Amino acid sequence: REGGDKCVEHKGAMDLVTATDKECERLILSALRQEFPTHRFIGEEEAAALGATPALTAEPTWLVDPLDGTTNFVHDFPFTCVCIGLAVGREVQVGVVYNPVLEEMFCATRGGGAFLNGKPIRVSGTRALG
């Protein structure tokens, strides 16, 4: 057991999972299922428990990683986030990445641009580093 009261388990040789991962995924998927009952859902922790990730189909599918950066979370590093995406026709249409510690929310829609806390962001025009 690592991480104090975070109830840490190993889901693979190098992958950690905490009670927080599982509870966050349960809450997120529950809310999404209530709002979008006809959609499909792939949660990282549910997939790990099944031992395989369900196939991505053409149907609208929500993709959820409830706690990306679990190792950082366990060690109290502020670089962890919630990742949620919506794929339709096997292509991601919407993506949201939220870091609750730094209060940063990145979101993007296919063809609609990307935003950080509601302000547009873009890639750098720099062609080479150095």
mmCIF file of C-alpha atoms in Angstrom:
data_model
loop_
_atom_site.group_PDB
_atom_site.id
_atom_site.type_symbol
_atom_site.label_atom_id
_atom_site.label_comp_id
_atom_site.label_asym_id
_atom_site.label_seq_id
_atom_site.Cartn_x
_atom_site.Cartn_y
_atom_site.Cartn_z
ATOM 1 C CA ARG A 1 0.000 0.000 0.000
ATOM 2 C CA GLU A 2 1.279 3.413 -1.010
ATOM 3 C CA GLY A 3 -0.017 6.961 -0.773
ATOM 4 C CA GLY A 4 -1.414 7.091 2.769
ATOM 5 C CA ASP A 5 -5.210 6.873 2.795
ATOM 6 C CA LYS A 6 -5.586 6.865 -1.003
ATOM 7 C CA CYS A 7 -6.140 3.073 -1.034
ATOM 8 C CA VAL A 8 -3.709 2.334 -3.865
ATOM 9 C CA GLU A 9 -3.790 -0.886 -5.880
ATOM 10 C CA HIS A 10 -1.801 -2.073 -8.885
ATOM 11 C CA LYS A 11 -3.793 -2.789 -12.047
ATOM 12 C CA GLY A 12 -0.679 -3.768 -14.002
ATOM 13 C CA ALA A 13 3.071 -3.915 -13.608
ATOM 14 C CA MET A 14 3.403 -0.117 -13.633
ATOM 15 C CA ASP A 15 -0.194 1.128 -13.443
ATOM 16 C CA LEU A 16 -1.744 2.262 -10.185
ATOM 17 C CA VAL A 17 -5.412 2.649 -9.419
ATOM 18 C CA THR A 18 -6.909 4.308 -6.352
ATOM 19 C CA ALA A 19 -10.326 4.355 -4.761
ATOM 20 C CA THR A 20 -10.505 7.934 -6.075
ATOM 21 C CA ASP A 21 -10.048 6.683 -9.687
ATOM 22 C CA LYS A 22 -12.895 4.232 -9.257
ATOM 23 C CA GLU A 23 -15.269 6.632 -7.501
ATOM 24 C CA CYS A 24 -14.625 9.479 -9.957
ATOM 25 C CA GLU A 25 -15.254 7.162 -12.901
ATOM 26 C CA ARG A 26 -18.459 5.899 -11.278
ATOM 27 C CA LEU A 27 -19.714 9.470 -10.756
ATOM 28 C CA ILE A 28 -18.767 10.656 -14.260
ATOM 29 C CA LEU A 29 -20.224 7.628 -16.052
ATOM 30 C CA SER A 30 -23.384 7.766 -13.962
ATOM 31 C CA ALA A 31 -23.979 11.411 -14.906
ATOM 32 C CA LEU A 32 -23.224 10.765 -18.589
ATOM 33 C CA ARG A 33 -25.449 7.660 -18.706
ATOM 34 C CA GLN A 34 -28.307 9.631 -17.191
ATOM 35 C CA GLU A 35 -27.901 12.447 -19.733
ATOM 36 C CA PHE A 36 -27.142 10.228 -22.765
ATOM 37 C CA PRO A 37 -28.814 6.844 -22.183
ATOM 38 C CA THR A 38 -28.466 5.683 -25.809
ATOM 39 C CA HIS A 39 -24.710 6.321 -26.008
ATOM 40 C CA ARG A 40 -21.916 3.833 -25.299
ATOM 41 C CA PHE A 41 -19.293 4.344 -22.582
ATOM 42 C CA ILE A 42 -15.693 3.255 -22.151
ATOM 43 C CA GLY A 43 -14.177 3.948 -18.764
ATOM 44 C CA GLU A 44 -10.519 3.246 -18.110
ATOM 45 C CA GLU A 45 -11.129 1.572 -14.771
ATOM 46 C CA GLU A 46 -14.104 -0.484 -16.001
ATOM 47 C CA ALA A 47 -11.984 -1.657 -18.948
ATOM 48 C CA ALA A 48 -9.099 -2.570 -16.636
ATOM 49 C CA ALA A 49 -11.463 -4.577 -14.435
ATOM 50 C CA LEU A 50 -12.713 -6.440 -17.514
ATOM 51 C CA GLY A 51 -9.162 -7.050 -18.693
ATOM 52 C CA ALA A 52 -9.817 -5.519 -22.120
ATOM 53 C CA THR A 53 -10.975 -2.251 -23.618
ATOM 54 C CA PRO A 54 -14.313 -2.547 -25.439
ATOM 55 C CA ALA A 55 -14.136 -1.954 -29.184
ATOM 56 C CA LEU A 56 -14.805 1.575 -30.387
ATOM 57 C CA THR A 57 -17.794 1.457 -32.727
ATOM 58 C CA ALA A 58 -19.473 4.069 -34.916
ATOM 59 C CA GLU A 59 -22.031 4.722 -32.178
ATOM 60 C CA PRO A 60 -21.593 7.821 -30.003
ATOM 61 C CA THR A 61 -19.161 6.709 -27.303
ATOM 62 C CA TRP A 62 -17.924 8.561 -24.234
ATOM 63 C CA LEU A 63 -14.298 7.860 -23.296
ATOM 64 C CA VAL A 64 -13.394 8.531 -19.671
ATOM 65 C CA ASP A 65 -10.081 8.514 -17.840
ATOM 66 C CA PRO A 66 -11.208 9.679 -14.397
ATOM 67 C CA LEU A 67 -7.752 10.335 -12.994
ATOM 68 C CA ASP A 68 -5.018 10.644 -15.587
ATOM 69 C CA GLY A 69 -1.752 10.841 -13.701
ATOM 70 C CA THR A 70 -2.595 8.533 -10.825
ATOM 71 C CA THR A 71 1.064 8.236 -9.818
ATOM 72 C CA ASN A 72 1.265 12.033 -9.540
ATOM 73 C CA PHE A 73 -1.968 12.018 -7.534
ATOM 74 C CA VAL A 74 -0.631 9.365 -5.138
ATOM 75 C CA HIS A 75 2.503 11.437 -4.539
ATOM 76 C CA ASP A 76 0.584 14.743 -4.249
ATOM 77 C CA PHE A 77 2.093 16.251 -7.424
ATOM 78 C CA PRO A 78 -0.383 18.733 -8.951
ATOM 79 C CA PHE A 79 -0.212 17.247 -12.448
ATOM 80 C CA THR A 80 -3.245 15.038 -12.658
ATOM 81 C CA CYS A 81 -6.456 15.518 -14.564
ATOM 82 C CA VAL A 82 -9.829 14.184 -15.609
ATOM 83 C CA CYS A 83 -10.076 13.346 -19.333
ATOM 84 C CA ILE A 84 -13.399 12.962 -21.132
ATOM 85 C CA GLY A 85 -13.952 12.598 -24.851
ATOM 86 C CA LEU A 86 -16.876 11.894 -27.155
ATOM 87 C CA ALA A 87 -16.271 9.836 -30.285
ATOM 88 C CA VAL A 88 -18.835 9.533 -33.056
ATOM 89 C CA GLY A 89 -18.153 7.401 -36.106
ATOM 90 C CA ARG A 90 -14.865 6.329 -34.446
ATOM 91 C CA GLU A 91 -13.585 9.933 -34.478
ATOM 92 C CA VAL A 92 -13.247 12.099 -31.394
ATOM 93 C CA GLN A 93 -15.550 15.106 -31.702
ATOM 94 C CA VAL A 94 -15.171 16.677 -28.269
ATOM 95 C CA GLY A 95 -12.420 16.492 -25.680
ATOM 96 C CA VAL A 96 -12.113 17.946 -22.199
ATOM 97 C CA VAL A 97 -9.095 17.752 -19.896
ATOM 98 C CA TYR A 98 -9.492 19.257 -16.438
ATOM 99 C CA ASN A 99 -6.787 19.692 -13.805
ATOM 100 C CA PRO A 100 -8.706 20.419 -10.584
ATOM 101 C CA VAL A 101 -5.551 21.271 -8.641
ATOM 102 C CA LEU A 102 -4.410 24.004 -11.048
ATOM 103 C CA GLU A 103 -8.004 24.839 -12.072
ATOM 104 C CA GLU A 104 -7.151 24.472 -15.759
ATOM 105 C CA MET A 105 -9.775 23.238 -18.192
ATOM 106 C CA PHE A 106 -8.747 22.474 -21.748
ATOM 107 C CA CYS A 107 -11.530 21.735 -24.197
ATOM 108 C CA ALA A 108 -11.759 21.316 -27.937
ATOM 109 C CA THR A 109 -14.285 20.374 -30.570
ATOM 110 C CA ARG A 110 -13.548 18.994 -34.011
ATOM 111 C CA GLY A 111 -13.344 22.027 -36.285
ATOM 112 C CA GLY A 112 -14.145 24.407 -33.429
ATOM 113 C CA GLY A 113 -10.763 25.137 -31.936
ATOM 114 C CA ALA A 114 -9.261 24.578 -28.526
ATOM 115 C CA PHE A 115 -9.618 26.582 -25.345
ATOM 116 C CA LEU A 116 -7.979 26.919 -21.947
ATOM 117 C CA ASN A 117 -10.401 28.172 -19.308
ATOM 118 C CA GLY A 118 -12.612 29.583 -22.058
ATOM 119 C CA LYS A 119 -9.845 31.451 -23.891
ATOM 120 C CA PRO A 120 -8.732 30.304 -27.351
ATOM 121 C CA ILE A 121 -5.362 28.561 -27.596
ATOM 122 C CA ARG A 122 -3.377 27.505 -30.643
ATOM 123 C CA VAL A 123 -0.184 25.748 -31.569
ATOM 124 C CA SER A 124 3.003 27.754 -31.832
ATOM 125 C CA GLY A 125 4.184 28.988 -35.218
ATOM 126 C CA THR A 126 7.713 27.855 -34.360
ATOM 127 C CA ARG A 127 8.933 25.348 -36.946
ATOM 128 C CA ALA A 128 12.054 24.077 -35.140
ATOM 129 C CA LEU A 129 13.385 24.022 -31.622
ATOM 130 C CA GLY A 130 16.875 25.186 -30.792
#
